[in-house]
């Protein structure tokens, strides 16, 4: 159990930091694109844009100057921020002294819901505003598989909570 | 429930408080309350042994069978 705690603590901190970085990047990119100069500027005769690091002229994000690309980029960064946040919650479940808890079930439920629904919804949205590449379909399938594992884990946790509650009544 | 727990009766006979019994059994007052009110699903032999020791009685003094109707 000790190794599980070490790995889950490591996973929790890594993915929580990653989540914050992605969410802040998503917010900053959206803000910079709305504000324009001096945070972002068009390059190569308006066909591409550059977003700079705050308070500098060093390029941070580069992209195609089209609505479809901007939507794709902002959605991708922000939703991966949410994904990493929920993943860090799943890791935090395994750090607790008591493994089977209602909170653990809630974390797993949110995680499998996100993995089942959001990639599919994004794929549908992108098929309307832009073109769908094969790698996106593969990502949806991979997230779906992750969702299936989280669903199974949530079922195990539900059974665990039930057994634990029963066990608590043996004194 | 068919099995009746008579811990309260024995506590009264021994003039002992629930809190003291819980301390002697090394269980929480909440768990002792579950046991006393018959909400427990079962009782472990070591708990029963500790109860008999603390209340100076036999298991039969603590548990009784009563038909439902």
PDB file of C-alpha atoms in Angstrom:
ATOM      1  CA  UNK A   1       0.000   0.000   0.000  1.00  0.00           C
ATOM      2  CA  UNK A   2       2.952   2.301   0.649  1.00  0.00           C
ATOM      3  CA  UNK A   3       4.101   2.198  -2.979  1.00  0.00           C
ATOM      4  CA  UNK A   4       0.543   3.026  -4.086  1.00  0.00           C
ATOM      5  CA  UNK A   5       0.594   6.126  -1.856  1.00  0.00           C
ATOM      6  CA  UNK A   6       3.971   7.237  -3.218  1.00  0.00           C
ATOM      7  CA  UNK A   7       2.938   6.767  -6.865  1.00  0.00           C
ATOM      8  CA  UNK A   8      -0.463   8.398  -6.326  1.00  0.00           C
ATOM      9  CA  UNK A   9       1.070  11.365  -4.489  1.00  0.00           C
ATOM     10  CA  UNK A  10       3.546  11.814  -7.342  1.00  0.00           C
ATOM     11  CA  UNK A  11       0.743  11.532  -9.920  1.00  0.00           C
ATOM     12  CA  UNK A  12      -1.442  13.926  -7.961  1.00  0.00           C
ATOM     13  CA  UNK A  13       1.170  16.710  -7.841  1.00  0.00           C
ATOM     14  CA  UNK A  14       2.380  16.232 -11.435  1.00  0.00           C
ATOM     15  CA  UNK A  15      -1.110  16.265 -12.939  1.00  0.00           C
ATOM     16  CA  UNK A  16      -2.397  19.046 -10.668  1.00  0.00           C
ATOM     17  CA  UNK A  17       0.507  21.273 -11.752  1.00  0.00           C
ATOM     18  CA  UNK A  18      -0.044  20.270 -15.385  1.00  0.00           C
ATOM     19  CA  UNK A  19      -3.779  21.036 -15.038  1.00  0.00           C
ATOM     20  CA  UNK A  20      -3.112  24.494 -13.605  1.00  0.00           C
ATOM     21  CA  UNK A  21      -0.548  25.191 -16.341  1.00  0.00           C
ATOM     22  CA  UNK A  22      -2.990  24.139 -19.083  1.00  0.00           C
ATOM     23  CA  UNK A  23      -5.919  26.083 -17.603  1.00  0.00           C
ATOM     24  CA  UNK A  24      -3.840  29.231 -17.117  1.00  0.00           C
ATOM     25  CA  UNK A  25      -2.452  28.866 -20.664  1.00  0.00           C
ATOM     26  CA  UNK A  26      -5.962  28.444 -22.072  1.00  0.00           C
ATOM     27  CA  UNK A  27      -7.223  31.520 -20.222  1.00  0.00           C
ATOM     28  CA  UNK A  28      -4.175  33.563 -21.165  1.00  0.00           C
ATOM     29  CA  UNK A  29      -4.366  32.530 -24.838  1.00  0.00           C
ATOM     30  CA  UNK A  30      -8.060  33.447 -24.983  1.00  0.00           C
ATOM     31  CA  UNK A  31      -7.398  36.779 -23.286  1.00  0.00           C
ATOM     32  CA  UNK A  32      -4.402  37.532 -25.534  1.00  0.00           C
ATOM     33  CA  UNK A  33      -6.342  36.755 -28.708  1.00  0.00           C
ATOM     34  CA  UNK A  34      -9.198  38.991 -27.553  1.00  0.00           C
ATOM     35  CA  UNK A  35      -6.882  41.834 -26.571  1.00  0.00           C
ATOM     36  CA  UNK A  36      -4.547  41.573 -29.564  1.00  0.00           C
ATOM     37  CA  UNK A  37      -1.457  43.797 -29.372  1.00  0.00           C
ATOM     38  CA  UNK A  38       0.797  43.782 -27.307  1.00  0.00           C
ATOM     39  CA  UNK A  39      -0.018  40.237 -26.089  1.00  0.00           C
ATOM     40  CA  UNK A  40      -0.630  38.731 -29.540  1.00  0.00           C
ATOM     41  CA  UNK A  41       0.141  39.822 -33.065  1.00  0.00           C
ATOM     42  CA  UNK A  42      -0.484  38.583 -36.608  1.00  0.00           C
ATOM     43  CA  UNK A  43       2.540  37.377 -38.561  1.00  0.00           C
ATOM     44  CA  UNK A  44       3.197  36.327 -42.176  1.00  0.00           C
ATOM     45  CA  UNK A  45       0.693  38.801 -43.608  1.00  0.00           C
ATOM     46  CA  UNK A  46      -2.145  37.928 -41.217  1.00  0.00           C
ATOM     47  CA  UNK A  47      -2.218  34.200 -42.067  1.00  0.00           C
ATOM     48  CA  UNK A  48      -0.720  33.203 -38.694  1.00  0.00           C
ATOM     49  CA  UNK A  49      -0.612  34.673 -35.199  1.00  0.00           C
ATOM     50  CA  UNK A  50       1.831  34.684 -32.327  1.00  0.00           C
ATOM     51  CA  UNK A  51       0.982  34.927 -28.650  1.00  0.00           C
ATOM     52  CA  UNK A  52       3.831  36.264 -26.542  1.00  0.00           C
ATOM     53  CA  UNK A  53       4.920  35.397 -23.040  1.00  0.00           C
ATOM     54  CA  UNK A  54       3.470  38.024 -20.660  1.00  0.00           C
ATOM     55  CA  UNK A  55       5.421  41.299 -20.578  1.00  0.00           C
ATOM     56  CA  UNK A  56       7.746  40.202 -23.403  1.00  0.00           C
ATOM     57  CA  UNK A  57       7.955  39.871 -27.167  1.00  0.00           C
ATOM     58  CA  UNK A  58       9.080  36.225 -27.006  1.00  0.00           C
ATOM     59  CA  UNK A  59       6.645  33.994 -28.934  1.00  0.00           C
ATOM     60  CA  UNK A  60       4.843  31.463 -26.710  1.00  0.00           C
ATOM     61  CA  UNK A  61       2.075  30.066 -28.915  1.00  0.00           C
ATOM     62  CA  UNK A  62       1.874  30.100 -32.694  1.00  0.00           C
ATOM     63  CA  UNK A  63      -1.192  29.383 -34.730  1.00  0.00           C
ATOM     64  CA  UNK A  64      -3.211  29.729 -37.869  1.00  0.00           C
ATOM     65  CA  UNK A  65      -5.313  32.872 -38.021  1.00  0.00           C
ATOM     66  CA  UNK A  66      -8.692  31.212 -38.564  1.00  0.00           C
ATOM     67  CA  UNK A  67     -11.737  30.804 -36.302  1.00  0.00           C
ATOM     68  CA  UNK A  68     -11.664  27.013 -36.642  1.00  0.00           C
ATOM     69  CA  UNK A  69      -8.027  26.816 -35.543  1.00  0.00           C
ATOM     70  CA  UNK A  70      -8.528  29.230 -32.622  1.00  0.00           C
ATOM     71  CA  UNK A  71     -11.584  27.298 -31.379  1.00  0.00           C
ATOM     72  CA  UNK A  72      -9.677  24.012 -31.754  1.00  0.00           C
ATOM     73  CA  UNK A  73      -6.633  25.361 -29.928  1.00  0.00           C
ATOM     74  CA  UNK A  74      -8.503  26.980 -27.031  1.00  0.00           C
ATOM     75  CA  UNK A  75     -10.798  23.972 -26.599  1.00  0.00           C
ATOM     76  CA  UNK A  76      -7.865  21.560 -26.737  1.00  0.00           C
ATOM     77  CA  UNK A  77      -5.793  23.415 -24.138  1.00  0.00           C
ATOM     78  CA  UNK A  78      -8.679  24.156 -21.759  1.00  0.00           C
ATOM     79  CA  UNK A  79     -10.268  20.708 -21.922  1.00  0.00           C
ATOM     80  CA  UNK A  80      -6.918  18.988 -21.361  1.00  0.00           C
ATOM     81  CA  UNK A  81      -6.581  21.287 -18.335  1.00  0.00           C
ATOM     82  CA  UNK A  82      -9.902  19.941 -17.034  1.00  0.00           C
ATOM     83  CA  UNK A  83      -8.837  16.376 -17.921  1.00  0.00           C
ATOM     84  CA  UNK A  84      -5.576  16.675 -15.956  1.00  0.00           C
ATOM     85  CA  UNK A  85      -7.445  18.251 -13.022  1.00  0.00           C
ATOM     86  CA  UNK A  86      -9.882  15.327 -12.846  1.00  0.00           C
ATOM     87  CA  UNK A  87      -7.013  12.862 -13.315  1.00  0.00           C
ATOM     88  CA  UNK A  88      -5.187  14.430 -10.358  1.00  0.00           C
ATOM     89  CA  UNK A  89      -8.405  13.991  -8.329  1.00  0.00           C
ATOM     90  CA  UNK A  90      -8.373  10.288  -9.211  1.00  0.00           C
ATOM     91  CA  UNK A  91      -4.753  10.056  -8.034  1.00  0.00           C
ATOM     92  CA  UNK A  92      -5.672  11.894  -4.816  1.00  0.00           C
ATOM     93  CA  UNK A  93      -8.257   9.161  -4.095  1.00  0.00           C
ATOM     94  CA  UNK A  94      -5.455   6.605  -3.755  1.00  0.00           C
ATOM     95  CA  UNK A  95      -3.523   8.828  -1.335  1.00  0.00           C
ATOM     96  CA  UNK A  96      -6.234   8.693   1.318  1.00  0.00           C
ATOM     97  CA  UNK A  97      -5.863   6.446   4.377  1.00  0.00           C
ATOM     98  CA  UNK A  98      -9.351   5.064   3.674  1.00  0.00           C
ATOM     99  CA  UNK A  99      -9.547   3.911   0.056  1.00  0.00           C
ATOM    100  CA  UNK A 100     -13.250   3.294  -0.484  1.00  0.00           C
ATOM    101  CA  UNK A 101     -15.090   6.578   0.050  1.00  0.00           C
ATOM    102  CA  UNK A 102     -18.039   8.412  -1.503  1.00  0.00           C
ATOM    103  CA  UNK A 103     -15.621  11.141  -2.555  1.00  0.00           C
ATOM    104  CA  UNK A 104     -13.511   8.579  -4.438  1.00  0.00           C
ATOM    105  CA  UNK A 105     -16.615   7.363  -6.272  1.00  0.00           C
ATOM    106  CA  UNK A 106     -17.480  10.981  -7.160  1.00  0.00           C
ATOM    107  CA  UNK A 107     -13.965  11.595  -8.543  1.00  0.00           C
ATOM    108  CA  UNK A 108     -14.090   8.445 -10.667  1.00  0.00           C
ATOM    109  CA  UNK A 109     -17.617   9.212 -11.873  1.00  0.00           C
ATOM    110  CA  UNK A 110     -16.632  12.682 -13.063  1.00  0.00           C
ATOM    111  CA  UNK A 111     -13.538  11.234 -14.714  1.00  0.00           C
ATOM    112  CA  UNK A 112     -15.379   8.573 -16.722  1.00  0.00           C
ATOM    113  CA  UNK A 113     -18.164  10.999 -17.665  1.00  0.00           C
ATOM    114  CA  UNK A 114     -15.596  13.445 -19.032  1.00  0.00           C
ATOM    115  CA  UNK A 115     -13.791  10.712 -20.965  1.00  0.00           C
ATOM    116  CA  UNK A 116     -16.978   9.335 -22.503  1.00  0.00           C
ATOM    117  CA  UNK A 117     -18.818  12.525 -23.360  1.00  0.00           C
ATOM    118  CA  UNK A 118     -16.448  15.441 -23.914  1.00  0.00           C
ATOM    119  CA  UNK A 119     -14.131  13.943 -26.588  1.00  0.00           C
ATOM    120  CA  UNK A 120     -17.188  12.812 -28.559  1.00  0.00           C
ATOM    121  CA  UNK A 121     -18.818  16.236 -28.259  1.00  0.00           C
ATOM    122  CA  UNK A 122     -15.590  17.970 -29.330  1.00  0.00           C
ATOM    123  CA  UNK A 123     -15.235  15.604 -32.292  1.00  0.00           C
ATOM    124  CA  UNK A 124     -18.777  16.426 -33.391  1.00  0.00           C
ATOM    125  CA  UNK A 125     -18.150  20.159 -32.981  1.00  0.00           C
ATOM    126  CA  UNK A 126     -14.893  19.995 -34.919  1.00  0.00           C
ATOM    127  CA  UNK A 127     -16.528  18.003 -37.710  1.00  0.00           C
ATOM    128  CA  UNK A 128     -18.819  21.052 -38.160  1.00  0.00           C
ATOM    129  CA  UNK A 129     -16.307  23.909 -37.876  1.00  0.00           C
ATOM    130  CA  UNK A 130     -13.194  22.170 -39.208  1.00  0.00           C
ATOM    131  CA  UNK A 131     -11.968  18.863 -40.590  1.00  0.00           C
ATOM    132  CA  UNK A 132     -11.600  15.749 -38.419  1.00  0.00           C
ATOM    133  CA  UNK A 133      -8.229  14.059 -38.578  1.00  0.00           C
ATOM    134  CA  UNK A 134      -7.607  10.384 -37.900  1.00  0.00           C
ATOM    135  CA  UNK A 135      -5.563  11.170 -34.774  1.00  0.00           C
ATOM    136  CA  UNK A 136      -8.605  12.894 -33.238  1.00  0.00           C
ATOM    137  CA  UNK A 137     -10.708   9.766 -33.761  1.00  0.00           C
ATOM    138  CA  UNK A 138      -7.925   7.732 -32.109  1.00  0.00           C
ATOM    139  CA  UNK A 139      -7.891  10.152 -29.157  1.00  0.00           C
ATOM    140  CA  UNK A 140     -11.654   9.761 -28.740  1.00  0.00           C
ATOM    141  CA  UNK A 141     -11.232   5.959 -28.722  1.00  0.00           C
ATOM    142  CA  UNK A 142      -8.354   6.164 -26.196  1.00  0.00           C
ATOM    143  CA  UNK A 143     -10.342   8.464 -23.903  1.00  0.00           C
ATOM    144  CA  UNK A 144     -13.304   6.093 -24.242  1.00  0.00           C
ATOM    145  CA  UNK A 145     -11.097   3.168 -23.124  1.00  0.00           C
ATOM    146  CA  UNK A 146      -9.841   5.229 -20.191  1.00  0.00           C
ATOM    147  CA  UNK A 147     -13.480   5.984 -19.375  1.00  0.00           C
ATOM    148  CA  UNK A 148     -14.316   2.256 -19.384  1.00  0.00           C
ATOM    149  CA  UNK A 149     -11.504   1.553 -16.885  1.00  0.00           C
ATOM    150  CA  UNK A 150     -12.674   4.447 -14.681  1.00  0.00           C
ATOM    151  CA  UNK A 151     -16.260   3.145 -14.909  1.00  0.00           C
ATOM    152  CA  UNK A 152     -15.103  -0.316 -13.742  1.00  0.00           C
ATOM    153  CA  UNK A 153     -13.042   1.251 -10.958  1.00  0.00           C
ATOM    154  CA  UNK A 154     -16.054   3.293  -9.837  1.00  0.00           C
ATOM    155  CA  UNK A 155     -18.114   0.068  -9.701  1.00  0.00           C
ATOM    156  CA  UNK A 156     -15.384  -1.575  -7.549  1.00  0.00           C
ATOM    157  CA  UNK A 157     -15.355   1.475  -5.273  1.00  0.00           C
ATOM    158  CA  UNK A 158     -19.147   1.364  -4.895  1.00  0.00           C
ATOM    159  CA  UNK A 159     -18.942  -2.307  -3.888  1.00  0.00           C
ATOM    160  CA  UNK A 160     -16.042  -1.435  -1.549  1.00  0.00           C
ATOM    161  CA  UNK A 161     -18.005   1.318   0.193  1.00  0.00           C
ATOM    162  CA  UNK A 162     -20.961  -1.042   0.602  1.00  0.00           C
ATOM    163  CA  UNK A 163     -18.769  -3.803   2.109  1.00  0.00           C
ATOM    164  CA  UNK A 164     -16.996  -1.297   4.325  1.00  0.00           C
ATOM    165  CA  UNK A 165     -20.310   0.003   5.669  1.00  0.00           C
ATOM    166  CA  UNK A 166     -21.392  -3.584   6.363  1.00  0.00           C
ATOM    167  CA  UNK A 167     -18.062  -4.329   8.031  1.00  0.00           C
ATOM    168  CA  UNK A 168     -18.440  -1.255  10.249  1.00  0.00           C
ATOM    169  CA  UNK A 169     -21.553  -2.888  11.722  1.00  0.00           C
ATOM    170  CA  UNK A 170     -19.530  -5.881  12.976  1.00  0.00           C
ATOM    171  CA  UNK A 171     -18.242  -4.802  16.368  1.00  0.00           C
TER     172      UNK A 171
ATOM    173  CA  UNK B   1     -34.724  -8.392  15.579  1.00  0.00           C
ATOM    174  CA  UNK B   2     -34.687 -11.896  17.079  1.00  0.00           C
ATOM    175  CA  UNK B   3     -31.444 -11.489  18.977  1.00  0.00           C
ATOM    176  CA  UNK B   4     -31.756  -8.965  21.793  1.00  0.00           C
ATOM    177  CA  UNK B   5     -28.665  -7.318  23.249  1.00  0.00           C
ATOM    178  CA  UNK B   6     -28.941  -6.794  26.997  1.00  0.00           C
ATOM    179  CA  UNK B   7     -25.856  -4.689  27.596  1.00  0.00           C
ATOM    180  CA  UNK B   8     -27.967  -1.926  29.185  1.00  0.00           C
ATOM    181  CA  UNK B   9     -29.363  -4.388  31.726  1.00  0.00           C
ATOM    182  CA  UNK B  10     -25.896  -5.626  32.653  1.00  0.00           C
ATOM    183  CA  UNK B  11     -24.569  -2.065  32.819  1.00  0.00           C
ATOM    184  CA  UNK B  12     -27.352  -1.189  35.273  1.00  0.00           C
ATOM    185  CA  UNK B  13     -26.653  -4.306  37.335  1.00  0.00           C
ATOM    186  CA  UNK B  14     -22.956  -3.492  37.528  1.00  0.00           C
ATOM    187  CA  UNK B  15     -23.651   0.237  38.033  1.00  0.00           C
ATOM    188  CA  UNK B  16     -21.293   1.035  35.213  1.00  0.00           C
ATOM    189  CA  UNK B  17     -21.558   3.849  32.680  1.00  0.00           C
ATOM    190  CA  UNK B  18     -21.466   3.305  28.912  1.00  0.00           C
ATOM    191  CA  UNK B  19     -18.459   5.567  28.593  1.00  0.00           C
ATOM    192  CA  UNK B  20     -16.453   3.503  31.049  1.00  0.00           C
ATOM    193  CA  UNK B  21     -17.441   0.263  29.310  1.00  0.00           C
ATOM    194  CA  UNK B  22     -16.437   1.674  25.918  1.00  0.00           C
ATOM    195  CA  UNK B  23     -13.050   2.613  27.372  1.00  0.00           C
ATOM    196  CA  UNK B  24     -12.580  -0.856  28.859  1.00  0.00           C
ATOM    197  CA  UNK B  25     -13.512  -2.503  25.545  1.00  0.00           C
ATOM    198  CA  UNK B  26     -11.301  -0.072  23.618  1.00  0.00           C
ATOM    199  CA  UNK B  27     -14.166   0.750  21.240  1.00  0.00           C
ATOM    200  CA  UNK B  28     -15.764   4.088  20.489  1.00  0.00           C
ATOM    201  CA  UNK B  29     -18.940   5.173  22.345  1.00  0.00           C
ATOM    202  CA  UNK B  30     -20.606   5.310  18.912  1.00  0.00           C
ATOM    203  CA  UNK B  31     -19.819   1.638  18.281  1.00  0.00           C
ATOM    204  CA  UNK B  32     -21.014   0.684  21.754  1.00  0.00           C
ATOM    205  CA  UNK B  33     -24.232   2.543  21.037  1.00  0.00           C
ATOM    206  CA  UNK B  34     -24.654   0.579  17.770  1.00  0.00           C
ATOM    207  CA  UNK B  35     -24.186  -2.600  19.766  1.00  0.00           C
ATOM    208  CA  UNK B  36     -26.602  -1.583  22.547  1.00  0.00           C
ATOM    209  CA  UNK B  37     -29.368  -0.479  20.195  1.00  0.00           C
ATOM    210  CA  UNK B  38     -29.247  -3.699  18.209  1.00  0.00           C
ATOM    211  CA  UNK B  39     -28.129  -2.008  15.000  1.00  0.00           C
ATOM    212  CA  UNK B  40     -24.978  -4.131  14.788  1.00  0.00           C
ATOM    213  CA  UNK B  41     -24.970  -6.922  12.221  1.00  0.00           C
ATOM    214  CA  UNK B  42     -22.682  -9.060  14.319  1.00  0.00           C
ATOM    215  CA  UNK B  43     -20.396  -9.208  17.295  1.00  0.00           C
ATOM    216  CA  UNK B  44     -16.828 -10.487  17.210  1.00  0.00           C
ATOM    217  CA  UNK B  45     -15.764 -13.142  19.720  1.00  0.00           C
ATOM    218  CA  UNK B  46     -13.010 -10.908  21.099  1.00  0.00           C
ATOM    219  CA  UNK B  47     -15.555  -8.095  21.707  1.00  0.00           C
ATOM    220  CA  UNK B  48     -17.874 -10.583  23.408  1.00  0.00           C
ATOM    221  CA  UNK B  49     -14.988 -11.880  25.512  1.00  0.00           C
ATOM    222  CA  UNK B  50     -14.041  -8.324  26.532  1.00  0.00           C
ATOM    223  CA  UNK B  51     -17.693  -7.557  27.369  1.00  0.00           C
ATOM    224  CA  UNK B  52     -17.971 -10.657  29.567  1.00  0.00           C
ATOM    225  CA  UNK B  53     -14.726  -9.739  31.300  1.00  0.00           C
ATOM    226  CA  UNK B  54     -15.690  -6.096  31.860  1.00  0.00           C
ATOM    227  CA  UNK B  55     -19.215  -6.887  33.059  1.00  0.00           C
ATOM    228  CA  UNK B  56     -18.268 -10.128  34.830  1.00  0.00           C
ATOM    229  CA  UNK B  57     -20.981 -12.136  33.118  1.00  0.00           C
ATOM    230  CA  UNK B  58     -21.629 -14.914  30.608  1.00  0.00           C
ATOM    231  CA  UNK B  59     -22.496 -14.415  26.901  1.00  0.00           C
ATOM    232  CA  UNK B  60     -26.007 -15.585  27.702  1.00  0.00           C
ATOM    233  CA  UNK B  61     -26.440 -12.658  30.074  1.00  0.00           C
ATOM    234  CA  UNK B  62     -25.749 -10.245  27.222  1.00  0.00           C
ATOM    235  CA  UNK B  63     -27.600 -11.898  24.356  1.00  0.00           C
ATOM    236  CA  UNK B  64     -31.055 -13.380  24.282  1.00  0.00           C
ATOM    237  CA  UNK B  65     -33.281 -14.843  21.601  1.00  0.00           C
ATOM    238  CA  UNK B  66     -36.823 -13.561  21.196  1.00  0.00           C
ATOM    239  CA  UNK B  67     -39.144 -14.774  18.468  1.00  0.00           C
ATOM    240  CA  UNK B  68     -40.348 -11.944  16.219  1.00  0.00           C
ATOM    241  CA  UNK B  69     -44.068 -12.481  16.846  1.00  0.00           C
TER     242      UNK B  69
END
